[in-house]
Steps between C-alpha positions, in 0.01 A plus 500: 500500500365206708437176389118340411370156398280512201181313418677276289657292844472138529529487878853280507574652800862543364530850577385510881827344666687671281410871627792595772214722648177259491328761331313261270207281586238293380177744434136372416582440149854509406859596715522882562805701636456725759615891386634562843713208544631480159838646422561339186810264675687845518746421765501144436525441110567678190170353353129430646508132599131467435553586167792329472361176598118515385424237205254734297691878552205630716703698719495808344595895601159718661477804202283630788749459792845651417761503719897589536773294616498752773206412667523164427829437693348744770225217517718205507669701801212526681367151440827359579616677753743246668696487157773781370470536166744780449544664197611254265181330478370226245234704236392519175527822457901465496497206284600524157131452314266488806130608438474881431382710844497856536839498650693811585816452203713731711499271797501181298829391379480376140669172412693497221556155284893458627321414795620774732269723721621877460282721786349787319573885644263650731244670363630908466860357526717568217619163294910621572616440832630792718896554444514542872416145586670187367306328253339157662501201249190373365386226709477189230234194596478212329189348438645150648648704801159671559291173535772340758776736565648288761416162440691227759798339325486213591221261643521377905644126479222275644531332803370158511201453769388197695186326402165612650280245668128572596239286695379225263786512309635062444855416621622359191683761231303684186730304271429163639123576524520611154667172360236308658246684338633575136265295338265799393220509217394147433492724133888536512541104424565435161162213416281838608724807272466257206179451554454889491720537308234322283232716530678868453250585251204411721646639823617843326063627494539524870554806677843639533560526840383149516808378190744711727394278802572204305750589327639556827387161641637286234849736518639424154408706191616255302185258598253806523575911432140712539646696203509208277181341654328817382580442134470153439101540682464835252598235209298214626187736528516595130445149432264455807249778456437402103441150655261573700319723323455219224392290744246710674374532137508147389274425839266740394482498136577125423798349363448595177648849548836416555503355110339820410685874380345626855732360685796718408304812656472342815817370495620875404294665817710250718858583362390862556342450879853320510680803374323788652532279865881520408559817464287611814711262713850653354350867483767597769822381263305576179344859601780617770765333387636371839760230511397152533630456830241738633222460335229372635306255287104470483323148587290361210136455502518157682809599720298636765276179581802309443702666782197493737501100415896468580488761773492203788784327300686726509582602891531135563700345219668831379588654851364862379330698759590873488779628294616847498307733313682814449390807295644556126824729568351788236781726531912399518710765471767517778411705786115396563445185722404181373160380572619162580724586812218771606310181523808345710462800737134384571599115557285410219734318231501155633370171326349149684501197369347205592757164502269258629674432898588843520402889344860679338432853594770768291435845674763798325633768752564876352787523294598825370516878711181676323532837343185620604487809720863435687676795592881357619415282246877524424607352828362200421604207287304353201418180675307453823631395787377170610191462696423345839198245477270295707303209461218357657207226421190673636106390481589302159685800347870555479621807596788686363669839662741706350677799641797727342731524826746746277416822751616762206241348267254463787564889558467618134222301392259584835342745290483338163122327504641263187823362705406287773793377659245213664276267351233196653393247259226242597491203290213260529523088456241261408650210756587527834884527582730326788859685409680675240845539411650814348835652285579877444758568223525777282185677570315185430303377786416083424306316742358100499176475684414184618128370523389320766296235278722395364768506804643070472532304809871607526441819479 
């Protein structure tokens, strides 16, 4: 049966660059999959990767569209017509558990829990094998086997390369530049981490992006942690919002009051603003019980106004422009591609800082061989080969180009709409800039831009 989206979709977008067949699209309201494109990843998978990877399990089976492996895989052929998918295809409907389909059981082989696949008889056939022919053994697949049966056994040594050089690119080395210009954040000195270091409980209202970014900026937990920021300002407000409320009262009722039995009310109403404020901004560990590290902490009633008053501080004393913003990875098991390094595949995981003389750009290149819609998959290693890149200074942007040059991933991916193998990322700068200089390890792509205002004599 074919796949649909349900009124209950959030428009992530997750699901469309998952699809190996770009059946799915964004519709007037919500995403919708397209009945003639979708094969339910038969061929491909041995699960729906829309369902697989949508955060609210809106990808559910059409009751009023059912179809059989048969004419799915007959789809997928026609679809993809430059691929052989021969007839030991990924599915569903061979897997051990997959989502009920009315499936022919005589053609369908039924997994047992050893693990082995035993094919079933044809249907009309009797179960006892002909004593005229030799009996042929039971062909036995493990599940490991099945998902790479011939996985390369060892990985290519790397050669070294030489070191690229593009127009506007500065003689000297990346590791000289970069001692010249190590003195980041003036917030990374220790007068300014003790100073915030101080005010934790005041600075923990704002925003959390905006304690990330500084927490970031000042680079030691020890001096400020957004986690602990967060409770000390929850604790401080609990003593906060009673005083204010007294005071608000004493202004308006005289002095008198706060020597009166009224006063505890008021100072009751302001624990309980405090409280209730609390648990709204740590309703995502409270209610969904997510671990600290990911959960995302509300900004108190103040924190907003007080981020828009340190917003100019911070790009030019704590060297935060853009940092990577990356989708919550809502589903881990092994098999299903990571959000993060789909992001990689795009060119848009990469952080810029600002370090006074110079911007620190970090750009990351794809890591990992997706699992998304790659027949051969098997051919292939786990990692990624490494990718050719080009940079140029253009207009006051810097532009960065990356291309796969591995011609077997190039081939198999072609057709897969969620695996570019190439990528342009335009990054844009405040100041204008006379050179760069640039270092390429490890997937990691580093470069020091230099600005021209502040470019010294010797320069």
């Amino acid at each position: 049966m074919a796949t649909m989206i349900t009124s209950e979709c959030i428009n992530c977008g997750a699901c469309e660059p998952e699809c190996p067949n770009n059946a799915i699209s964004q519709g007037e309201e919500i995403y919708v999959i397209d009945p003639l494109l979708c094969t339910e990843c038969v061929g491909f998978h041995d699960y729906e990767a829309c369902a697989a990877v949508c955060p609210v399990d809106c990808c559910v089976a059409d009751p009023n569209n059912v179809e059989t492996e048969e004419v799915l895989v007959a789809r997928a052929r026609e679809l993809h017509k430059d691929i052989d998918f021969g007839e030991t295809y990924e599915s569903r409907f061979r897997k051990d558990g997959g989502r009920a389909g009315p499936v022919d059981q005589g053609s369908v082989p039924e997994a047992p829990r050893g693990g082995a696949v035993v094919p079933a008889p044809p249907p009309g056939k009797p179960k006892s094998q002909d004593s005229s022919k030799p009996a042929a053994p039971s062909p036995t697949l493990q599940p490991e086997a099945r998902e790479h049966p011939s996985k390369p056994a060892a990985q290519v040594p790397k050669v070294a390369k030489p070191d690229k050089h593009f127009p506007g690119e500065v003689s000297t080395s990346f590791r000289e530049m970069l001692l010249q210009f190590e003195s980041r954040s003036p917030l990374a000195r220790t007068l300014p981490r003790i100073f915030i270091f101080v005010l934790q409980p005041l600075l923990g209202a704002l925003p959390h992006q905006a304690q990330k970014d500084l927490e970031r900026a000042v680079g030691n937990p020890v001096f400020f942690s957004a986690t602990r920021a967060t409770g000390l300002n929850i604790l401080a407000n609990m003593v906060l919002y009673p005083a204010i409320l007294v005071g608000i009262v004493a202004a308006t009722m005289g002095v008198d009051v706060l020597f009166s039995q009224k006063i505890n009310i008021y100072l009751l109403i302001g624990l309980i603003l405090g409280l209730l404020e609390a648990v709204y901004r740590l309703r995502e560990g409270i209610f969904h019980v997510r671990p600290v590290e990911e959960v995302v902490f509300g900004a108190a009633a103040y924190g907003v106004p007080l981020s828009y008053a340190l917003r100019q501080l911070m790009p030019s004393h704590a060297g935060i422009i853009r940092a990577s913003t990356v989708p919550v990875d809502g589903f881990y098991e092994k098999g299903f591609t990571e959000k993060i390094d789909r992001q990689r595949r795009y060119g848009d995981v990469y952080t810029l800082e600002d370090w006074g003389k110079a911007y620190f750009l970090q750009l990351e290149f794809p890591r990992k061989m997706p699992e998304i819609g790659l027949p051969g998959r098997q051919e292939l290693p786990d990692e990624l080969p490494d990718y050719d890149y080009d940079l140029a200074l253009k207009d006051g942007h810097f532009v960065v180009k990356g291309r796969c040059t591995d011609e077997r991933v190039r081939r198999i991916s072609s057709s897969i709409g969620a695996f570019p193998t190439e990528f342009t990322t335009v990054i844009p700068l405040r100041e204008r800039i006379y050179g760069f200089s640039h270092r390429f390890e490890n997937k990691l792509l580093e470069v020091l831009l230099l600005k021209e205002s502040r470019k010294g004599p010797g320069d």
